[in-house]
């Protein structure tokens, strides 16, 4: 399997693993000055970018195994996993299957576990997006899904950070997400029993302006995980890796250095 990745710096390893839909989510964060002094790795998962396509529909566990192989090839030892949406799930699976490769987890708005709020709203964006993709209209599926999880401003956010070419590439990559990864997310099982086995220190991050089901998901993980801290980034939503990469880099660096996060903790 050919796996594309970017790498810079020396020091404790931080692995920025992109969410679904497209691979450039963490491109802005990769170069943030707050991550200077670390070995920063940004893999492109199978099915995206110039990485090889999976031989068949890949489970989230299979994605975790591919990342494990990359970290092994790079000789990182334990790395800090920075995840976003579906890649949070992949990081949790890696922590279960290869705890020796995970020094800690920084998870921004995990896609699962899903609660009542998300389930009540999923029909407004997941099902229509899947229908559009099934009819061959990936561009429409892309628009429906990102409006659903990110908001009406998603397109301007992508254009500002990635440009016209980056937006086009993101739409092209989305075909894999709808055909393979979204069903894999639905099939992934993770509950209280699995969470109890994730003993690595974990920072749970969400945005104050995000859809309410992301806060619901993070609160559930906070209740389950044995060693977690929760923080909320003011002014941010699910697009924060693109719109607020500096803030995410700062809380990541603080967590890796074991400093207290420089943001207000979640209340209520």
mmCIF file of C-alpha atoms in Angstrom:
data_model
loop_
_atom_site.group_PDB
_atom_site.id
_atom_site.type_symbol
_atom_site.label_atom_id
_atom_site.label_comp_id
_atom_site.label_asym_id
_atom_site.label_seq_id
_atom_site.Cartn_x
_atom_site.Cartn_y
_atom_site.Cartn_z
ATOM 1 C CA UNK A 1 0.000 0.000 0.000
ATOM 2 C CA UNK A 2 1.400 3.362 -1.031
ATOM 3 C CA UNK A 3 0.736 5.989 1.630
ATOM 4 C CA UNK A 4 1.342 9.687 1.026
ATOM 5 C CA UNK A 5 2.503 11.747 4.012
ATOM 6 C CA UNK A 6 4.162 15.024 4.987
ATOM 7 C CA UNK A 7 6.690 15.298 7.800
ATOM 8 C CA UNK A 8 8.662 18.077 9.470
ATOM 9 C CA UNK A 9 10.661 18.748 12.627
ATOM 10 C CA UNK A 10 12.183 16.746 15.454
ATOM 11 C CA UNK A 11 10.928 15.916 18.923
ATOM 12 C CA UNK A 12 7.852 14.125 20.277
ATOM 13 C CA UNK A 13 5.812 12.775 17.362
ATOM 14 C CA UNK A 14 2.447 14.359 16.601
ATOM 15 C CA UNK A 15 0.363 12.617 13.939
ATOM 16 C CA UNK A 16 -2.308 14.788 12.286
ATOM 17 C CA UNK A 17 -4.826 12.351 10.791
ATOM 18 C CA UNK A 18 -7.487 13.893 8.589
ATOM 19 C CA UNK A 19 -11.231 13.356 8.810
ATOM 20 C CA UNK A 20 -13.355 11.948 6.024
ATOM 21 C CA UNK A 21 -14.665 13.684 2.879
ATOM 22 C CA UNK A 22 -11.234 15.076 1.872
ATOM 23 C CA UNK A 23 -7.614 14.874 3.007
ATOM 24 C CA UNK A 24 -6.568 18.521 3.403
ATOM 25 C CA UNK A 25 -8.305 19.191 6.729
ATOM 26 C CA UNK A 26 -5.021 19.440 8.653
ATOM 27 C CA UNK A 27 -2.934 21.082 5.917
ATOM 28 C CA UNK A 28 -3.158 24.541 7.579
ATOM 29 C CA UNK A 29 -2.298 23.155 11.038
ATOM 30 C CA UNK A 30 0.746 21.251 9.763
ATOM 31 C CA UNK A 31 2.807 24.456 9.420
ATOM 32 C CA UNK A 32 1.582 26.242 12.544
ATOM 33 C CA UNK A 33 4.464 27.696 14.636
ATOM 34 C CA UNK A 34 2.975 26.234 17.829
ATOM 35 C CA UNK A 35 4.048 22.806 16.551
ATOM 36 C CA UNK A 36 7.678 23.812 16.053
ATOM 37 C CA UNK A 37 9.870 21.600 18.230
ATOM 38 C CA UNK A 38 7.810 18.498 17.460
ATOM 39 C CA UNK A 39 8.050 15.823 14.803
ATOM 40 C CA UNK A 40 4.831 16.518 12.908
ATOM 41 C CA UNK A 41 3.494 13.818 10.559
ATOM 42 C CA UNK A 42 0.446 14.302 8.332
ATOM 43 C CA UNK A 43 -0.563 11.057 6.596
ATOM 44 C CA UNK A 44 -3.066 10.859 3.764
ATOM 45 C CA UNK A 45 -5.236 7.835 4.431
ATOM 46 C CA UNK A 46 -5.959 5.138 1.824
ATOM 47 C CA UNK A 47 -8.587 6.253 -0.671
ATOM 48 C CA UNK A 48 -7.512 9.907 -0.545
ATOM 49 C CA UNK A 49 -4.943 12.012 -2.394
ATOM 50 C CA UNK A 50 -2.053 10.075 -3.892
ATOM 51 C CA UNK A 51 -2.320 7.222 -1.377
ATOM 52 C CA UNK A 52 -3.260 3.867 -2.790
ATOM 53 C CA UNK A 53 -6.899 2.777 -2.824
ATOM 54 C CA UNK A 54 -7.908 -0.018 -0.436
ATOM 55 C CA UNK A 55 -8.330 -3.383 -2.108
ATOM 56 C CA UNK A 56 -11.890 -3.490 -0.775
ATOM 57 C CA UNK A 57 -14.149 -1.423 1.450
ATOM 58 C CA UNK A 58 -11.916 -0.621 4.418
ATOM 59 C CA UNK A 59 -13.153 -0.716 7.993
ATOM 60 C CA UNK A 60 -12.004 1.954 10.426
ATOM 61 C CA UNK A 61 -9.843 -0.748 11.987
ATOM 62 C CA UNK A 62 -8.160 -1.244 8.595
ATOM 63 C CA UNK A 63 -7.439 2.497 8.448
ATOM 64 C CA UNK A 64 -5.943 2.250 11.940
ATOM 65 C CA UNK A 65 -3.742 -0.642 10.796
ATOM 66 C CA UNK A 66 -2.449 1.362 7.823
ATOM 67 C CA UNK A 67 -1.515 4.232 10.142
ATOM 68 C CA UNK A 68 0.126 1.751 12.509
ATOM 69 C CA UNK A 69 2.265 0.452 9.659
ATOM 70 C CA UNK A 70 3.295 3.979 8.714
ATOM 71 C CA UNK A 71 4.262 4.876 12.292
ATOM 72 C CA UNK A 72 6.222 1.627 12.494
ATOM 73 C CA UNK A 73 8.056 2.400 9.245
ATOM 74 C CA UNK A 74 8.888 5.896 10.498
ATOM 75 C CA UNK A 75 10.086 4.565 13.858
ATOM 76 C CA UNK A 76 8.109 7.063 15.901
ATOM 77 C CA UNK A 77 7.430 4.830 18.879
ATOM 78 C CA UNK A 78 4.490 6.307 20.767
ATOM 79 C CA UNK A 79 2.965 9.263 18.914
ATOM 80 C CA UNK A 80 0.282 11.769 19.837
ATOM 81 C CA UNK A 81 -2.734 11.179 17.621
ATOM 82 C CA UNK A 82 -4.641 14.292 16.544
ATOM 83 C CA UNK A 83 -7.991 13.292 15.094
ATOM 84 C CA UNK A 84 -11.006 15.065 13.650
ATOM 85 C CA UNK A 85 -14.472 13.551 13.205
ATOM 86 C CA UNK A 86 -14.042 10.028 11.743
ATOM 87 C CA UNK A 87 -10.288 10.002 12.378
ATOM 88 C CA UNK A 88 -11.030 10.339 16.102
ATOM 89 C CA UNK A 89 -12.690 6.940 15.811
ATOM 90 C CA UNK A 90 -9.641 5.588 13.977
ATOM 91 C CA UNK A 91 -7.367 6.918 16.720
ATOM 92 C CA UNK A 92 -9.473 5.270 19.423
ATOM 93 C CA UNK A 93 -9.279 1.995 17.509
ATOM 94 C CA UNK A 94 -5.499 2.342 17.234
ATOM 95 C CA UNK A 95 -5.289 2.921 20.982
ATOM 96 C CA UNK A 96 -7.172 -0.360 21.487
ATOM 97 C CA UNK A 97 -5.198 -2.420 18.977
ATOM 98 C CA UNK A 98 -1.721 -0.849 19.244
ATOM 99 C CA UNK A 99 -1.460 1.022 22.555
ATOM 100 C CA UNK A 100 2.329 1.026 22.221
ATOM 101 C CA UNK A 101 1.998 3.387 19.240
ATOM 102 C CA UNK A 102 -0.197 5.917 21.048
ATOM 103 C CA UNK A 103 1.307 8.290 23.581
ATOM 104 C CA UNK A 104 -1.894 10.297 23.847
ATOM 105 C CA UNK A 105 -5.001 11.355 21.919
ATOM 106 C CA UNK A 106 -6.200 14.831 20.943
ATOM 107 C CA UNK A 107 -9.695 14.379 19.514
ATOM 108 C CA UNK A 108 -11.671 17.186 17.882
ATOM 109 C CA UNK A 109 -15.389 16.480 17.565
ATOM 110 C CA UNK A 110 -15.568 12.748 17.065
ATOM 111 C CA UNK A 111 -18.109 11.333 14.615
ATOM 112 C CA UNK A 112 -19.189 8.672 17.132
ATOM 113 C CA UNK A 113 -20.566 7.583 19.575
ATOM 114 C CA UNK A 114 -23.826 8.996 18.272
ATOM 115 C CA UNK A 115 -26.499 10.210 20.656
ATOM 116 C CA UNK A 116 -30.173 11.196 20.345
ATOM 117 C CA UNK A 117 -29.479 14.700 18.992
ATOM 118 C CA UNK A 118 -27.322 13.432 16.149
ATOM 119 C CA UNK A 119 -29.709 10.602 15.349
ATOM 120 C CA UNK A 120 -32.616 13.039 15.179
ATOM 121 C CA UNK A 121 -30.748 15.280 12.734
ATOM 122 C CA UNK A 122 -28.858 12.743 10.600
ATOM 123 C CA UNK A 123 -31.734 12.392 8.175
ATOM 124 C CA UNK A 124 -31.383 16.031 7.168
ATOM 125 C CA UNK A 125 -27.889 15.582 5.708
ATOM 126 C CA UNK A 126 -26.562 11.998 5.800
ATOM 127 C CA UNK A 127 -29.373 10.268 3.919
ATOM 128 C CA UNK A 128 -29.753 12.974 1.230
ATOM 129 C CA UNK A 129 -25.997 13.084 0.712
ATOM 130 C CA UNK A 130 -25.822 9.314 0.330
ATOM 131 C CA UNK A 131 -28.726 9.404 -2.129
ATOM 132 C CA UNK A 132 -27.014 12.078 -4.221
ATOM 133 C CA UNK A 133 -23.731 10.148 -4.202
ATOM 134 C CA UNK A 134 -25.551 6.939 -5.131
ATOM 135 C CA UNK A 135 -27.019 8.779 -8.117
ATOM 136 C CA UNK A 136 -23.529 9.800 -9.223
ATOM 137 C CA UNK A 137 -23.792 13.445 -8.104
ATOM 138 C CA UNK A 138 -20.825 13.589 -5.724
ATOM 139 C CA UNK A 139 -20.647 17.393 -5.936
ATOM 140 C CA UNK A 140 -24.195 17.671 -4.575
ATOM 141 C CA UNK A 141 -23.479 15.051 -1.903
ATOM 142 C CA UNK A 142 -20.383 17.031 -0.874
ATOM 143 C CA UNK A 143 -22.444 20.213 -0.573
ATOM 144 C CA UNK A 144 -25.271 18.603 1.410
ATOM 145 C CA UNK A 145 -22.959 16.837 3.836
ATOM 146 C CA UNK A 146 -20.630 19.759 4.560
ATOM 147 C CA UNK A 147 -23.554 22.153 5.014
ATOM 148 C CA UNK A 148 -24.943 19.635 7.480
ATOM 149 C CA UNK A 149 -21.836 19.201 9.615
ATOM 150 C CA UNK A 150 -20.121 22.553 9.056
ATOM 151 C CA UNK A 151 -22.696 25.159 8.110
ATOM 152 C CA UNK A 152 -23.543 27.402 5.213
ATOM 153 C CA UNK A 153 -20.105 29.048 5.259
ATOM 154 C CA UNK A 154 -18.192 25.844 4.561
ATOM 155 C CA UNK A 155 -17.456 26.723 0.924
ATOM 156 C CA UNK A 156 -15.931 30.106 1.701
ATOM 157 C CA UNK A 157 -13.815 28.470 4.422
ATOM 158 C CA UNK A 158 -12.437 25.913 1.960
ATOM 159 C CA UNK A 159 -11.781 28.528 -0.700
ATOM 160 C CA UNK A 160 -9.975 30.789 1.757
ATOM 161 C CA UNK A 161 -7.640 28.023 2.981
ATOM 162 C CA UNK A 162 -7.345 25.686 -0.009
ATOM 163 C CA UNK A 163 -8.151 27.847 -3.044
ATOM 164 C CA UNK A 164 -10.172 26.856 -6.108
ATOM 165 C CA UNK A 165 -7.861 23.955 -6.966
ATOM 166 C CA UNK A 166 -8.021 22.651 -3.404
ATOM 167 C CA UNK A 167 -11.810 22.828 -3.375
ATOM 168 C CA UNK A 168 -11.986 20.894 -6.644
ATOM 169 C CA UNK A 169 -9.603 18.261 -5.302
ATOM 170 C CA UNK A 170 -11.660 17.970 -2.100
ATOM 171 C CA UNK A 171 -14.839 17.352 -4.101
ATOM 172 C CA UNK A 172 -13.066 14.685 -6.164
ATOM 173 C CA UNK A 173 -11.820 12.904 -3.034
ATOM 174 C CA UNK A 174 -15.329 12.862 -1.538
ATOM 175 C CA UNK A 175 -16.405 10.039 -3.865
ATOM 176 C CA UNK A 176 -14.380 7.608 -1.745
ATOM 177 C CA UNK A 177 -15.905 8.948 1.471
ATOM 178 C CA UNK A 178 -19.495 8.360 0.408
ATOM 179 C CA UNK A 179 -18.857 4.977 -1.199
ATOM 180 C CA UNK A 180 -16.618 3.466 1.485
ATOM 181 C CA UNK A 181 -15.847 5.485 4.586
ATOM 182 C CA UNK A 182 -19.315 6.635 5.596
ATOM 183 C CA UNK A 183 -20.604 3.021 5.666
ATOM 184 C CA UNK A 184 -17.473 2.056 7.645
ATOM 185 C CA UNK A 185 -18.235 4.743 10.231
ATOM 186 C CA UNK A 186 -21.788 3.439 10.586
ATOM 187 C CA UNK A 187 -20.465 -0.106 11.109
ATOM 188 C CA UNK A 188 -17.838 0.843 13.708
ATOM 189 C CA UNK A 189 -18.738 -0.248 17.240
ATOM 190 C CA UNK A 190 -17.378 1.573 20.286
ATOM 191 C CA UNK A 191 -19.056 1.738 23.661
ATOM 192 C CA UNK A 192 -18.354 2.031 27.356
ATOM 193 C CA UNK A 193 -16.537 -1.318 27.563
ATOM 194 C CA UNK A 194 -14.144 -0.394 24.747
ATOM 195 C CA UNK A 195 -13.605 3.097 26.153
ATOM 196 C CA UNK A 196 -12.585 1.658 29.518
ATOM 197 C CA UNK A 197 -9.653 -0.020 27.753
ATOM 198 C CA UNK A 198 -8.340 3.284 26.339
ATOM 199 C CA UNK A 199 -6.044 4.310 29.162
ATOM 200 C CA UNK A 200 -3.947 6.850 27.244
ATOM 201 C CA UNK A 201 -4.351 10.508 28.274
ATOM 202 C CA UNK A 202 -6.915 12.127 26.018
ATOM 203 C CA UNK A 203 -7.821 15.734 25.265
ATOM 204 C CA UNK A 204 -11.393 16.122 24.002
ATOM 205 C CA UNK A 205 -11.913 19.339 22.054
ATOM 206 C CA UNK A 206 -15.054 20.833 20.572
ATOM 207 C CA UNK A 207 -16.155 24.170 19.144
ATOM 208 C CA UNK A 208 -18.612 26.470 20.881
ATOM 209 C CA UNK A 209 -20.407 27.134 17.561
ATOM 210 C CA UNK A 210 -20.599 23.522 16.379
ATOM 211 C CA UNK A 211 -23.717 21.490 15.780
ATOM 212 C CA UNK A 212 -25.055 20.301 19.161
ATOM 213 C CA UNK A 213 -24.488 16.625 18.462
ATOM 214 C CA UNK A 214 -20.713 17.082 18.487
ATOM 215 C CA UNK A 215 -20.831 18.346 22.080
ATOM 216 C CA UNK A 216 -23.117 15.384 22.831
ATOM 217 C CA UNK A 217 -20.587 12.939 21.381
ATOM 218 C CA UNK A 218 -17.695 14.500 23.281
ATOM 219 C CA UNK A 219 -19.589 14.543 26.567
ATOM 220 C CA UNK A 220 -20.285 10.830 26.166
ATOM 221 C CA UNK A 221 -16.613 10.091 25.583
ATOM 222 C CA UNK A 222 -15.667 12.248 28.572
ATOM 223 C CA UNK A 223 -17.957 10.144 30.750
ATOM 224 C CA UNK A 224 -16.476 6.892 29.446
ATOM 225 C CA UNK A 225 -12.730 7.461 29.048
ATOM 226 C CA UNK A 226 -10.624 6.864 32.176
ATOM 227 C CA UNK A 227 -8.146 9.728 31.600
ATOM 228 C CA UNK A 228 -9.646 12.630 29.674
ATOM 229 C CA UNK A 229 -9.777 16.404 29.786
ATOM 230 C CA UNK A 230 -12.391 18.434 27.879
ATOM 231 C CA UNK A 231 -12.001 21.915 26.414
ATOM 232 C CA UNK A 232 -14.179 24.078 24.197
ATOM 233 C CA UNK A 233 -12.770 26.515 21.640
ATOM 234 C CA UNK A 234 -14.773 29.725 21.498
ATOM 235 C CA UNK A 235 -15.780 30.968 18.050
ATOM 236 C CA UNK A 236 -15.093 27.588 16.416
ATOM 237 C CA UNK A 237 -17.243 24.974 14.709
ATOM 238 C CA UNK A 238 -16.586 21.654 12.963
ATOM 239 C CA UNK A 239 -14.506 23.428 10.321
ATOM 240 C CA UNK A 240 -11.942 24.559 12.912
ATOM 241 C CA UNK A 241 -9.000 22.629 11.394
ATOM 242 C CA UNK A 242 -9.405 24.965 8.404
ATOM 243 C CA UNK A 243 -10.653 28.144 10.097
ATOM 244 C CA UNK A 244 -8.768 28.046 13.430
ATOM 245 C CA UNK A 245 -5.632 25.918 12.916
ATOM 246 C CA UNK A 246 -3.554 28.083 15.265
ATOM 247 C CA UNK A 247 -5.916 27.489 18.182
ATOM 248 C CA UNK A 248 -5.942 23.744 17.595
ATOM 249 C CA UNK A 249 -2.151 23.702 17.310
ATOM 250 C CA UNK A 250 -1.801 25.623 20.560
ATOM 251 C CA UNK A 251 -3.984 23.287 22.615
ATOM 252 C CA UNK A 252 -2.264 20.300 21.018
ATOM 253 C CA UNK A 253 1.206 21.589 21.895
ATOM 254 C CA UNK A 254 0.108 22.450 25.430
ATOM 255 C CA UNK A 255 -1.326 18.978 25.937
ATOM 256 C CA UNK A 256 1.764 17.242 24.606
ATOM 257 C CA UNK A 257 3.915 19.339 26.911
ATOM 258 C CA UNK A 258 1.556 18.464 29.735
ATOM 259 C CA UNK A 259 0.730 22.126 30.343
ATOM 260 C CA UNK A 260 -2.793 23.097 31.266
ATOM 261 C CA UNK A 261 -4.798 23.888 28.089
ATOM 262 C CA UNK A 262 -4.934 27.635 27.528
ATOM 263 C CA UNK A 263 -8.704 27.620 26.961
ATOM 264 C CA UNK A 264 -11.656 27.558 29.291
ATOM 265 C CA UNK A 265 -12.860 24.061 30.289
ATOM 266 C CA UNK A 266 -16.335 22.907 29.339
ATOM 267 C CA UNK A 267 -18.973 23.727 31.933
ATOM 268 C CA UNK A 268 -22.443 22.370 32.475
#
